[in-house]
Amino acid sequence: MSTFSNNIRFLRAKRKLSQQNVADELMISRVRYSKYENGISEPPIELLVKIAKYFHVSIDLMLSVDLEKHPMDEMLKLPDNRIVLPVAVDTQGNDTIEIIPQKASMGYLEGYSDIDYIESLQRIALPFLTNGKYRAFPADGDSMPPFRNGSYIVGKYVEGINELKQGKTYVFVTLNDGITYKRFKERKENAISVSADNSFYEPYDIPFEEVVEIWQYASGIFPEDFEPGDYESYNFKEMFRELRQDIRDLDKKVSGRRRKQS
């Protein structure tokens, strides 16, 4: 039998309904409905929509997720009607936090909506983080101070762009850049403006359509202490940033003189 047939059988049994009860609500015969539960045939799209609405489960979940294995009351629903995030707890009842692997961070773009992928991730529990869904993302590159390579940024799931707060830092999961940690500057008509805490990097815009997920900074995991050389590297880049700005200022002055002479 298919995932769909198993799901409608499970959902019907959970509500203690007979096949005839469901068939009557859908205005089809019991024999026809039983064929769907037994995997003998599949409903047309208009009836599939009707079944999904009847059980209050989105079509993508109905077709792709084993709801008996992943009960709806143990999941966190997302507002865009895609695959939900599983919420698991440890033996003490604390919500567990999935850790995205350092070497496979780009794979998150392919697996973020796959329950089996999410459940395969290693987990930790931080009892002081409550009232929300949290996930740990790897820091990468030097645009995320004070996070160095090997560190993790623990973020709290943000349901929508309207919840972003100016000046706060977030993990943005985007189609083009993957996982990136930036500070939110402002919302524009069709994009959000963000900046790195390392001033060597210029602020830039992320179009709304490229945003996959947003996680507000909640905590950090630092496997190693910073070494003196780490800060020196930032100072070195800051020097180049200032030099670049000096060159721009000089270019403006030269251009202004040329316009006056002409």
PDB file of C-alpha atoms in Angstrom:
ATOM      1  CA  MET A   1       0.000   0.000   0.000  1.00  0.00           C
ATOM      2  CA  SER A   2       1.054   3.605  -0.552  1.00  0.00           C
ATOM      3  CA  THR A   3       1.826   6.267   2.048  1.00  0.00           C
ATOM      4  CA  PHE A   4      -1.469   7.905   1.144  1.00  0.00           C
ATOM      5  CA  SER A   5      -3.552   4.770   1.709  1.00  0.00           C
ATOM      6  CA  ASN A   6      -1.845   4.090   5.039  1.00  0.00           C
ATOM      7  CA  ASN A   7      -2.424   7.674   6.125  1.00  0.00           C
ATOM      8  CA  ILE A   8      -6.147   7.826   5.414  1.00  0.00           C
ATOM      9  CA  ARG A   9      -6.606   4.470   7.149  1.00  0.00           C
ATOM     10  CA  PHE A  10      -4.673   5.764  10.174  1.00  0.00           C
ATOM     11  CA  LEU A  11      -6.500   9.105  10.286  1.00  0.00           C
ATOM     12  CA  ARG A  12      -9.900   7.443  10.010  1.00  0.00           C
ATOM     13  CA  ALA A  13      -9.088   4.968  12.790  1.00  0.00           C
ATOM     14  CA  LYS A  14      -7.726   7.742  15.002  1.00  0.00           C
ATOM     15  CA  ARG A  15     -11.059   9.543  14.744  1.00  0.00           C
ATOM     16  CA  LYS A  16     -12.919   6.249  15.323  1.00  0.00           C
ATOM     17  CA  LEU A  17     -14.861   6.495  12.101  1.00  0.00           C
ATOM     18  CA  SER A  18     -16.074   3.728   9.804  1.00  0.00           C
ATOM     19  CA  GLN A  19     -15.300   3.670   6.087  1.00  0.00           C
ATOM     20  CA  GLN A  20     -18.977   4.412   5.509  1.00  0.00           C
ATOM     21  CA  ASN A  21     -18.788   7.524   7.726  1.00  0.00           C
ATOM     22  CA  VAL A  22     -15.922   8.934   5.680  1.00  0.00           C
ATOM     23  CA  ALA A  23     -17.444   7.912   2.359  1.00  0.00           C
ATOM     24  CA  ASP A  24     -20.687   9.694   3.249  1.00  0.00           C
ATOM     25  CA  GLU A  25     -18.821  12.888   4.106  1.00  0.00           C
ATOM     26  CA  LEU A  26     -16.938  12.718   0.807  1.00  0.00           C
ATOM     27  CA  MET A  27     -20.176  11.846  -1.043  1.00  0.00           C
ATOM     28  CA  ILE A  28     -18.754   8.680  -2.606  1.00  0.00           C
ATOM     29  CA  SER A  29     -19.540   5.007  -2.127  1.00  0.00           C
ATOM     30  CA  ARG A  30     -17.923   2.956   0.647  1.00  0.00           C
ATOM     31  CA  VAL A  31     -16.555   0.522  -1.959  1.00  0.00           C
ATOM     32  CA  ARG A  32     -14.825   3.342  -3.797  1.00  0.00           C
ATOM     33  CA  TYR A  33     -13.348   4.730  -0.568  1.00  0.00           C
ATOM     34  CA  SER A  34     -12.126   1.286   0.544  1.00  0.00           C
ATOM     35  CA  LYS A  35     -10.141   0.993  -2.698  1.00  0.00           C
ATOM     36  CA  TYR A  36      -8.208   4.133  -1.699  1.00  0.00           C
ATOM     37  CA  GLU A  37      -7.434   2.724   1.758  1.00  0.00           C
ATOM     38  CA  ASN A  38      -6.343  -0.603   0.271  1.00  0.00           C
ATOM     39  CA  GLY A  39      -4.142   1.039  -2.351  1.00  0.00           C
ATOM     40  CA  ILE A  40      -6.116  -0.470  -5.230  1.00  0.00           C
ATOM     41  CA  SER A  41      -6.771   2.918  -6.833  1.00  0.00           C
ATOM     42  CA  GLU A  42      -5.935   6.580  -6.295  1.00  0.00           C
ATOM     43  CA  PRO A  43      -8.386   9.488  -6.036  1.00  0.00           C
ATOM     44  CA  PRO A  44      -8.521  12.238  -8.670  1.00  0.00           C
ATOM     45  CA  ILE A  45      -7.018  15.566  -7.671  1.00  0.00           C
ATOM     46  CA  GLU A  46     -10.346  17.207  -6.784  1.00  0.00           C
ATOM     47  CA  LEU A  47     -11.194  14.354  -4.408  1.00  0.00           C
ATOM     48  CA  LEU A  48      -7.666  14.348  -2.990  1.00  0.00           C
ATOM     49  CA  VAL A  49      -8.130  18.005  -2.045  1.00  0.00           C
ATOM     50  CA  LYS A  50     -11.456  17.152  -0.440  1.00  0.00           C
ATOM     51  CA  ILE A  51      -9.927  14.294   1.593  1.00  0.00           C
ATOM     52  CA  ALA A  52      -7.066  16.523   2.773  1.00  0.00           C
ATOM     53  CA  LYS A  53      -9.508  19.195   3.926  1.00  0.00           C
ATOM     54  CA  TYR A  54     -11.688  16.609   5.649  1.00  0.00           C
ATOM     55  CA  PHE A  55      -8.789  15.262   7.737  1.00  0.00           C
ATOM     56  CA  HIS A  56      -7.228  18.750   8.159  1.00  0.00           C
ATOM     57  CA  VAL A  57      -3.884  17.571   6.767  1.00  0.00           C
ATOM     58  CA  SER A  58      -2.056  19.209   3.849  1.00  0.00           C
ATOM     59  CA  ILE A  59      -1.735  17.243   0.621  1.00  0.00           C
ATOM     60  CA  ASP A  60       2.065  17.121   0.731  1.00  0.00           C
ATOM     61  CA  LEU A  61       1.952  15.508   4.189  1.00  0.00           C
ATOM     62  CA  MET A  62      -0.793  13.145   3.125  1.00  0.00           C
ATOM     63  CA  LEU A  63       1.265  11.879   0.181  1.00  0.00           C
ATOM     64  CA  SER A  64       4.811  11.892   1.537  1.00  0.00           C
ATOM     65  CA  VAL A  65       4.908  11.482   5.333  1.00  0.00           C
ATOM     66  CA  ASP A  66       3.993   8.418   7.367  1.00  0.00           C
ATOM     67  CA  LEU A  67       1.617  10.083   9.837  1.00  0.00           C
ATOM     68  CA  GLU A  68       1.454   6.997  12.030  1.00  0.00           C
ATOM     69  CA  LYS A  69       5.220   7.172  12.516  1.00  0.00           C
ATOM     70  CA  HIS A  70       5.239  10.978  12.838  1.00  0.00           C
ATOM     71  CA  PRO A  71       2.023  11.985  14.681  1.00  0.00           C
ATOM     72  CA  MET A  72       0.790  15.469  13.908  1.00  0.00           C
ATOM     73  CA  ASP A  73       0.607  16.446  17.581  1.00  0.00           C
ATOM     74  CA  GLU A  74       4.355  15.870  17.923  1.00  0.00           C
ATOM     75  CA  MET A  75       5.272  18.185  15.075  1.00  0.00           C
ATOM     76  CA  LEU A  76       5.611  21.924  14.647  1.00  0.00           C
ATOM     77  CA  LYS A  77       3.464  23.138  11.763  1.00  0.00           C
ATOM     78  CA  LEU A  78       4.959  25.652   9.357  1.00  0.00           C
ATOM     79  CA  PRO A  79       2.842  28.487   7.955  1.00  0.00           C
ATOM     80  CA  ASP A  80       3.661  27.862   4.279  1.00  0.00           C
ATOM     81  CA  ASN A  81       2.000  24.424   4.274  1.00  0.00           C
ATOM     82  CA  ARG A  82       5.178  22.497   3.498  1.00  0.00           C
ATOM     83  CA  ILE A  83       6.613  19.534   5.355  1.00  0.00           C
ATOM     84  CA  VAL A  84       6.570  20.175   9.079  1.00  0.00           C
ATOM     85  CA  LEU A  85       9.492  20.240  11.478  1.00  0.00           C
ATOM     86  CA  PRO A  86       9.569  17.311  13.898  1.00  0.00           C
ATOM     87  CA  VAL A  87       9.841  18.346  17.537  1.00  0.00           C
ATOM     88  CA  ALA A  88      11.637  15.701  19.586  1.00  0.00           C
ATOM     89  CA  VAL A  89      12.409  15.712  23.311  1.00  0.00           C
ATOM     90  CA  ASP A  90      15.083  14.030  25.427  1.00  0.00           C
ATOM     91  CA  THR A  91      14.510  11.795  28.447  1.00  0.00           C
ATOM     92  CA  GLN A  92      14.070  14.889  30.672  1.00  0.00           C
ATOM     93  CA  GLY A  93      11.406  16.342  28.395  1.00  0.00           C
ATOM     94  CA  ASN A  94      13.623  19.090  26.928  1.00  0.00           C
ATOM     95  CA  ASP A  95      13.214  19.917  23.251  1.00  0.00           C
ATOM     96  CA  THR A  96      16.175  18.573  21.336  1.00  0.00           C
ATOM     97  CA  ILE A  97      18.166  20.675  18.876  1.00  0.00           C
ATOM     98  CA  GLU A  98      19.237  19.223  15.533  1.00  0.00           C
ATOM     99  CA  ILE A  99      22.858  19.887  14.551  1.00  0.00           C
ATOM    100  CA  ILE A 100      23.562  20.545  10.876  1.00  0.00           C
ATOM    101  CA  PRO A 101      26.926  18.881  10.027  1.00  0.00           C
ATOM    102  CA  GLN A 102      29.861  21.142   9.140  1.00  0.00           C
ATOM    103  CA  LYS A 103      30.839  19.132   6.060  1.00  0.00           C
ATOM    104  CA  ALA A 104      27.289  18.696   4.788  1.00  0.00           C
ATOM    105  CA  SER A 105      25.786  22.127   5.403  1.00  0.00           C
ATOM    106  CA  MET A 106      24.896  22.633   1.736  1.00  0.00           C
ATOM    107  CA  GLY A 107      22.913  19.393   1.885  1.00  0.00           C
ATOM    108  CA  TYR A 108      20.530  21.172   4.226  1.00  0.00           C
ATOM    109  CA  LEU A 109      19.029  23.003   1.253  1.00  0.00           C
ATOM    110  CA  GLU A 110      17.973  19.650  -0.159  1.00  0.00           C
ATOM    111  CA  GLY A 111      16.909  18.058   3.112  1.00  0.00           C
ATOM    112  CA  TYR A 112      15.383  20.851   5.214  1.00  0.00           C
ATOM    113  CA  SER A 113      11.840  19.747   4.305  1.00  0.00           C
ATOM    114  CA  ASP A 114      12.556  16.001   4.508  1.00  0.00           C
ATOM    115  CA  ILE A 115      11.512  14.550   7.854  1.00  0.00           C
ATOM    116  CA  ASP A 116      13.760  11.499   7.444  1.00  0.00           C
ATOM    117  CA  TYR A 117      16.768  13.773   6.829  1.00  0.00           C
ATOM    118  CA  ILE A 118      15.985  15.946   9.848  1.00  0.00           C
ATOM    119  CA  GLU A 119      15.514  12.914  12.083  1.00  0.00           C
ATOM    120  CA  SER A 120      18.867  11.499  10.957  1.00  0.00           C
ATOM    121  CA  LEU A 121      20.735  14.514  12.390  1.00  0.00           C
ATOM    122  CA  GLN A 122      22.552  14.401  15.701  1.00  0.00           C
ATOM    123  CA  ARG A 123      20.827  16.215  18.551  1.00  0.00           C
ATOM    124  CA  ILE A 124      21.624  18.063  21.730  1.00  0.00           C
ATOM    125  CA  ALA A 125      19.453  19.566  24.470  1.00  0.00           C
ATOM    126  CA  LEU A 126      19.949  22.999  26.013  1.00  0.00           C
ATOM    127  CA  PRO A 127      17.443  23.279  28.883  1.00  0.00           C
ATOM    128  CA  PHE A 128      17.682  27.087  29.013  1.00  0.00           C
ATOM    129  CA  LEU A 129      16.242  27.348  25.489  1.00  0.00           C
ATOM    130  CA  THR A 130      12.476  26.935  25.679  1.00  0.00           C
ATOM    131  CA  ASN A 131       9.285  28.135  23.994  1.00  0.00           C
ATOM    132  CA  GLY A 132      10.239  27.597  20.378  1.00  0.00           C
ATOM    133  CA  LYS A 133      11.927  25.384  17.833  1.00  0.00           C
ATOM    134  CA  TYR A 134      15.737  25.550  17.748  1.00  0.00           C
ATOM    135  CA  ARG A 135      18.417  24.270  15.372  1.00  0.00           C
ATOM    136  CA  ALA A 136      22.230  24.528  15.363  1.00  0.00           C
ATOM    137  CA  PHE A 137      23.986  25.716  12.197  1.00  0.00           C
ATOM    138  CA  PRO A 138      27.722  25.621  11.431  1.00  0.00           C
ATOM    139  CA  ALA A 139      29.671  28.879  11.178  1.00  0.00           C
ATOM    140  CA  ASP A 140      31.701  29.181   8.010  1.00  0.00           C
ATOM    141  CA  GLY A 141      34.146  31.817   6.841  1.00  0.00           C
ATOM    142  CA  ASP A 142      35.179  35.058   8.524  1.00  0.00           C
ATOM    143  CA  SER A 143      31.982  37.073   8.022  1.00  0.00           C
ATOM    144  CA  MET A 144      30.444  35.735  11.226  1.00  0.00           C
ATOM    145  CA  PRO A 145      32.519  37.074  14.144  1.00  0.00           C
ATOM    146  CA  PRO A 146      32.793  36.043  16.913  1.00  0.00           C
ATOM    147  CA  PHE A 147      31.997  32.673  15.337  1.00  0.00           C
ATOM    148  CA  ARG A 148      34.956  30.918  13.765  1.00  0.00           C
ATOM    149  CA  ASN A 149      34.999  27.727  11.705  1.00  0.00           C
ATOM    150  CA  GLY A 150      33.993  24.840  13.932  1.00  0.00           C
ATOM    151  CA  SER A 151      31.555  26.956  15.944  1.00  0.00           C
ATOM    152  CA  TYR A 152      27.789  26.536  15.863  1.00  0.00           C
ATOM    153  CA  ILE A 153      25.045  29.142  15.891  1.00  0.00           C
ATOM    154  CA  VAL A 154      21.869  28.022  17.636  1.00  0.00           C
ATOM    155  CA  GLY A 155      18.837  29.726  16.124  1.00  0.00           C
ATOM    156  CA  LYS A 156      15.158  29.931  17.041  1.00  0.00           C
ATOM    157  CA  TYR A 157      12.777  29.395  14.158  1.00  0.00           C
ATOM    158  CA  VAL A 158      11.136  32.580  12.822  1.00  0.00           C
ATOM    159  CA  GLU A 159       7.797  32.070  11.110  1.00  0.00           C
ATOM    160  CA  GLY A 160       7.884  35.069   8.797  1.00  0.00           C
ATOM    161  CA  ILE A 161       9.794  38.091   7.545  1.00  0.00           C
ATOM    162  CA  ASN A 162       7.444  40.391   9.452  1.00  0.00           C
ATOM    163  CA  GLU A 163       8.902  39.057  12.711  1.00  0.00           C
ATOM    164  CA  LEU A 164      12.450  40.250  11.931  1.00  0.00           C
ATOM    165  CA  LYS A 165      13.782  42.864  14.342  1.00  0.00           C
ATOM    166  CA  GLN A 166      16.155  45.583  13.185  1.00  0.00           C
ATOM    167  CA  GLY A 167      19.671  45.147  14.526  1.00  0.00           C
ATOM    168  CA  LYS A 168      19.187  41.500  15.548  1.00  0.00           C
ATOM    169  CA  THR A 169      21.233  38.666  14.053  1.00  0.00           C
ATOM    170  CA  TYR A 170      19.761  35.706  12.212  1.00  0.00           C
ATOM    171  CA  VAL A 171      20.700  32.575  10.339  1.00  0.00           C
ATOM    172  CA  PHE A 172      19.252  33.000   6.850  1.00  0.00           C
ATOM    173  CA  VAL A 173      18.846  29.881   4.731  1.00  0.00           C
ATOM    174  CA  THR A 174      18.624  31.048   1.137  1.00  0.00           C
ATOM    175  CA  LEU A 175      18.538  29.411  -2.275  1.00  0.00           C
ATOM    176  CA  ASN A 176      21.703  31.141  -3.529  1.00  0.00           C
ATOM    177  CA  ASP A 177      23.908  31.478  -0.431  1.00  0.00           C
ATOM    178  CA  GLY A 178      22.805  28.464   1.580  1.00  0.00           C
ATOM    179  CA  ILE A 179      23.359  29.019   5.310  1.00  0.00           C
ATOM    180  CA  THR A 180      24.503  32.521   6.223  1.00  0.00           C
ATOM    181  CA  TYR A 181      24.620  34.443   9.516  1.00  0.00           C
ATOM    182  CA  LYS A 182      23.823  38.134   9.140  1.00  0.00           C
ATOM    183  CA  ARG A 183      22.403  41.144  10.959  1.00  0.00           C
ATOM    184  CA  PHE A 184      19.011  42.403   9.780  1.00  0.00           C
ATOM    185  CA  LYS A 185      19.112  46.044   8.709  1.00  0.00           C
ATOM    186  CA  GLU A 186      15.758  46.831   7.111  1.00  0.00           C
ATOM    187  CA  ARG A 187      12.904  45.509   5.050  1.00  0.00           C
ATOM    188  CA  LYS A 188      12.485  46.805   1.518  1.00  0.00           C
ATOM    189  CA  GLU A 189       9.641  46.395  -0.957  1.00  0.00           C
ATOM    190  CA  ASN A 190      10.760  43.021  -2.322  1.00  0.00           C
ATOM    191  CA  ALA A 191      13.828  42.184  -0.259  1.00  0.00           C
ATOM    192  CA  ILE A 192      15.503  42.389   3.134  1.00  0.00           C
ATOM    193  CA  SER A 193      18.762  44.221   3.703  1.00  0.00           C
ATOM    194  CA  VAL A 194      21.385  42.423   5.812  1.00  0.00           C
ATOM    195  CA  SER A 195      25.002  42.978   6.821  1.00  0.00           C
ATOM    196  CA  ALA A 196      27.898  40.982   8.235  1.00  0.00           C
ATOM    197  CA  ASP A 197      29.370  41.915  11.607  1.00  0.00           C
ATOM    198  CA  ASN A 198      32.763  41.860   9.920  1.00  0.00           C
ATOM    199  CA  SER A 199      32.790  45.352   8.388  1.00  0.00           C
ATOM    200  CA  PHE A 200      35.083  44.179   5.585  1.00  0.00           C
ATOM    201  CA  TYR A 201      31.941  42.881   3.874  1.00  0.00           C
ATOM    202  CA  GLU A 202      29.394  45.209   2.317  1.00  0.00           C
ATOM    203  CA  PRO A 203      25.666  45.012   3.230  1.00  0.00           C
ATOM    204  CA  TYR A 204      23.463  43.402   0.599  1.00  0.00           C
ATOM    205  CA  ASP A 205      19.838  42.544  -0.160  1.00  0.00           C
ATOM    206  CA  ILE A 206      18.163  39.130  -0.114  1.00  0.00           C
ATOM    207  CA  PRO A 207      15.046  38.925  -2.338  1.00  0.00           C
ATOM    208  CA  PHE A 208      12.012  37.515  -0.562  1.00  0.00           C
ATOM    209  CA  GLU A 209      11.711  34.630  -3.024  1.00  0.00           C
ATOM    210  CA  GLU A 210      15.209  33.369  -2.145  1.00  0.00           C
ATOM    211  CA  VAL A 211      14.492  33.036   1.578  1.00  0.00           C
ATOM    212  CA  VAL A 212      13.912  29.421   2.634  1.00  0.00           C
ATOM    213  CA  GLU A 213      14.122  29.671   6.427  1.00  0.00           C
ATOM    214  CA  ILE A 214      15.036  32.237   9.083  1.00  0.00           C
ATOM    215  CA  TRP A 215      16.384  31.419  12.567  1.00  0.00           C
ATOM    216  CA  GLN A 216      16.996  34.140  15.162  1.00  0.00           C
ATOM    217  CA  TYR A 217      20.267  33.906  17.086  1.00  0.00           C
ATOM    218  CA  ALA A 218      19.664  32.312  20.490  1.00  0.00           C
ATOM    219  CA  SER A 219      23.024  30.902  21.600  1.00  0.00           C
ATOM    220  CA  GLY A 220      26.464  29.900  20.399  1.00  0.00           C
ATOM    221  CA  ILE A 221      28.576  26.760  20.725  1.00  0.00           C
ATOM    222  CA  PHE A 222      32.314  27.381  20.661  1.00  0.00           C
ATOM    223  CA  PRO A 223      34.350  24.148  20.586  1.00  0.00           C
ATOM    224  CA  GLU A 224      37.620  26.087  20.846  1.00  0.00           C
ATOM    225  CA  ASP A 225      38.741  29.395  22.289  1.00  0.00           C
ATOM    226  CA  PHE A 226      39.779  32.210  19.987  1.00  0.00           C
ATOM    227  CA  GLU A 227      43.499  32.491  19.435  1.00  0.00           C
ATOM    228  CA  PRO A 228      45.239  35.894  19.260  1.00  0.00           C
ATOM    229  CA  GLY A 229      45.832  35.397  15.554  1.00  0.00           C
ATOM    230  CA  ASP A 230      42.135  35.182  14.893  1.00  0.00           C
ATOM    231  CA  TYR A 231      41.602  38.787  15.876  1.00  0.00           C
ATOM    232  CA  GLU A 232      44.673  39.875  13.955  1.00  0.00           C
ATOM    233  CA  SER A 233      43.169  38.477  10.773  1.00  0.00           C
ATOM    234  CA  TYR A 234      40.079  40.653  11.287  1.00  0.00           C
ATOM    235  CA  ASN A 235      42.249  43.714  11.911  1.00  0.00           C
ATOM    236  CA  PHE A 236      44.175  42.939   8.743  1.00  0.00           C
ATOM    237  CA  LYS A 237      40.988  42.886   6.700  1.00  0.00           C
ATOM    238  CA  GLU A 238      39.746  46.005   8.405  1.00  0.00           C
ATOM    239  CA  MET A 239      42.910  47.721   7.185  1.00  0.00           C
ATOM    240  CA  PHE A 240      42.090  46.733   3.610  1.00  0.00           C
ATOM    241  CA  ARG A 241      38.525  47.946   4.060  1.00  0.00           C
ATOM    242  CA  GLU A 242      39.764  51.353   5.169  1.00  0.00           C
ATOM    243  CA  LEU A 243      42.253  51.437   2.311  1.00  0.00           C
ATOM    244  CA  ARG A 244      39.481  50.678  -0.143  1.00  0.00           C
ATOM    245  CA  GLN A 245      37.397  53.517   1.312  1.00  0.00           C
ATOM    246  CA  ASP A 246      40.368  55.902   1.020  1.00  0.00           C
ATOM    247  CA  ILE A 247      40.723  54.988  -2.641  1.00  0.00           C
ATOM    248  CA  ARG A 248      37.027  55.691  -3.213  1.00  0.00           C
ATOM    249  CA  ASP A 249      37.284  59.070  -1.492  1.00  0.00           C
ATOM    250  CA  LEU A 250      40.350  59.964  -3.563  1.00  0.00           C
ATOM    251  CA  ASP A 251      38.575  58.933  -6.748  1.00  0.00           C
ATOM    252  CA  LYS A 252      35.634  61.201  -5.874  1.00  0.00           C
ATOM    253  CA  LYS A 253      37.967  64.157  -5.293  1.00  0.00           C
ATOM    254  CA  VAL A 254      39.772  63.589  -8.602  1.00  0.00           C
ATOM    255  CA  SER A 255      36.475  63.261 -10.461  1.00  0.00           C
ATOM    256  CA  GLY A 256      35.219  66.484  -8.842  1.00  0.00           C
ATOM    257  CA  ARG A 257      38.327  68.413  -9.923  1.00  0.00           C
ATOM    258  CA  ARG A 258      37.989  67.169 -13.473  1.00  0.00           C
ATOM    259  CA  ARG A 259      34.367  68.333 -13.634  1.00  0.00           C
ATOM    260  CA  LYS A 260      35.374  71.793 -12.368  1.00  0.00           C
ATOM    261  CA  GLN A 261      38.199  72.089 -14.924  1.00  0.00           C
ATOM    262  CA  SER A 262      35.850  71.146 -17.753  1.00  0.00           C
TER     263      SER A 262
END
